[in-house]
Amino acid sequence: MEQLIKTIVKPLVDYPEAIHIEQDEQANRVAYKLSVHPEDMGKIIGKQGRVASAIRTIVTSAAGSHRGKRVYLDIVD
């Protein structure tokens, strides 16, 4: 899943080396925390959050491999 997120985010940013993803797995959920360079934050969020929403949709729909756990993507500063 982390590789999928990197594949989606990498072409959108100017500083691909600053992409950092953390995984936080609990009993019934898996949360991925995405952080990018501060200058790229606007590109990841997009106008009215449309890019971020699209990334979250792709990640959650591809998450069927997590054995019944809900998958979340958080974009952190």
Short mmCIF file of C-alpha atoms in Angstrom, two decimals:
data_model
loop_
_atom_site.label_atom_id
_atom_site.label_comp_id
_atom_site.label_asym_id
_atom_site.label_seq_id
_atom_site.Cartn_x
_atom_site.Cartn_y
_atom_site.Cartn_z
CA MET A 1 0.00 0.00 0.00
CA GLU A 2 2.86 2.38 0.77
CA GLN A 3 4.27 1.78 -2.71
CA LEU A 4 0.87 2.61 -4.24
CA ILE A 5 0.72 5.89 -2.33
CA LYS A 6 4.27 6.80 -3.41
CA THR A 7 3.46 5.94 -7.02
CA ILE A 8 0.46 8.27 -6.96
CA VAL A 9 2.11 11.14 -5.09
CA LYS A 10 5.58 11.18 -6.68
CA PRO A 11 4.58 12.76 -10.04
CA LEU A 12 2.61 15.48 -8.24
CA VAL A 13 5.41 16.92 -6.12
CA ASP A 14 8.61 18.88 -6.77
CA TYR A 15 10.51 17.19 -3.93
CA PRO A 16 9.87 13.43 -4.26
CA GLU A 17 12.71 12.63 -1.86
CA ALA A 18 10.71 14.33 0.94
CA ILE A 19 7.78 11.90 0.70
CA HIS A 20 7.42 10.04 3.98
CA ILE A 21 4.74 7.48 4.82
CA GLU A 22 4.10 5.96 8.23
CA GLN A 23 1.79 3.04 8.88
CA ASP A 24 -0.26 2.89 12.08
CA GLU A 25 -2.06 -0.44 12.37
CA GLN A 26 -4.64 -1.10 15.05
CA ALA A 27 -7.16 -3.86 15.67
CA ASN A 28 -9.77 -2.74 13.13
CA ARG A 29 -8.04 -0.03 11.10
CA VAL A 30 -4.86 0.82 9.25
CA ALA A 31 -3.90 4.48 8.98
CA TYR A 32 -1.23 5.72 6.60
CA LYS A 33 0.23 9.13 7.41
CA LEU A 34 1.60 10.94 4.39
CA SER A 35 3.95 13.87 4.77
CA VAL A 36 5.57 15.84 1.97
CA HIS A 37 7.77 18.91 1.65
CA PRO A 38 5.91 22.04 2.86
CA GLU A 39 6.03 23.59 -0.61
CA ASP A 40 4.30 20.52 -2.08
CA MET A 41 1.44 20.47 0.43
CA GLY A 42 -0.85 22.54 -1.80
CA LYS A 43 -0.25 20.23 -4.75
CA ILE A 44 -1.24 17.18 -2.72
CA ILE A 45 -4.37 18.78 -1.29
CA GLY A 46 -5.44 20.45 -4.54
CA LYS A 47 -8.22 22.95 -5.10
CA GLN A 48 -10.98 22.39 -2.55
CA GLY A 49 -9.26 19.15 -1.51
CA ARG A 50 -10.06 17.34 -4.74
CA VAL A 51 -6.62 15.77 -5.24
CA ALA A 52 -6.47 14.58 -1.62
CA SER A 53 -9.97 13.15 -1.94
CA ALA A 54 -9.06 11.31 -5.13
CA ILE A 55 -5.93 9.83 -3.54
CA ARG A 56 -7.95 8.69 -0.52
CA THR A 57 -10.56 7.10 -2.78
CA ILE A 58 -7.93 5.11 -4.67
CA VAL A 59 -6.19 3.97 -1.49
CA THR A 60 -9.39 2.89 0.27
CA SER A 61 -10.74 1.06 -2.78
CA ALA A 62 -7.44 -0.78 -3.25
CA ALA A 63 -7.40 -1.74 0.42
CA GLY A 64 -9.31 -4.99 0.05
CA SER A 65 -6.12 -6.84 0.89
CA HIS A 66 -6.18 -5.69 4.53
CA ARG A 67 -8.47 -8.49 5.71
CA GLY A 68 -11.52 -6.54 6.82
CA LYS A 69 -9.70 -3.56 8.27
CA ARG A 70 -10.67 0.00 7.36
CA VAL A 71 -7.89 1.92 5.65
CA TYR A 72 -7.36 5.65 6.13
CA LEU A 73 -4.95 8.11 4.57
CA ASP A 74 -4.02 11.16 6.63
CA ILE A 75 -2.05 14.02 5.14
CA VAL A 76 0.05 15.62 7.87
CA ASP A 77 2.09 18.81 7.97
#
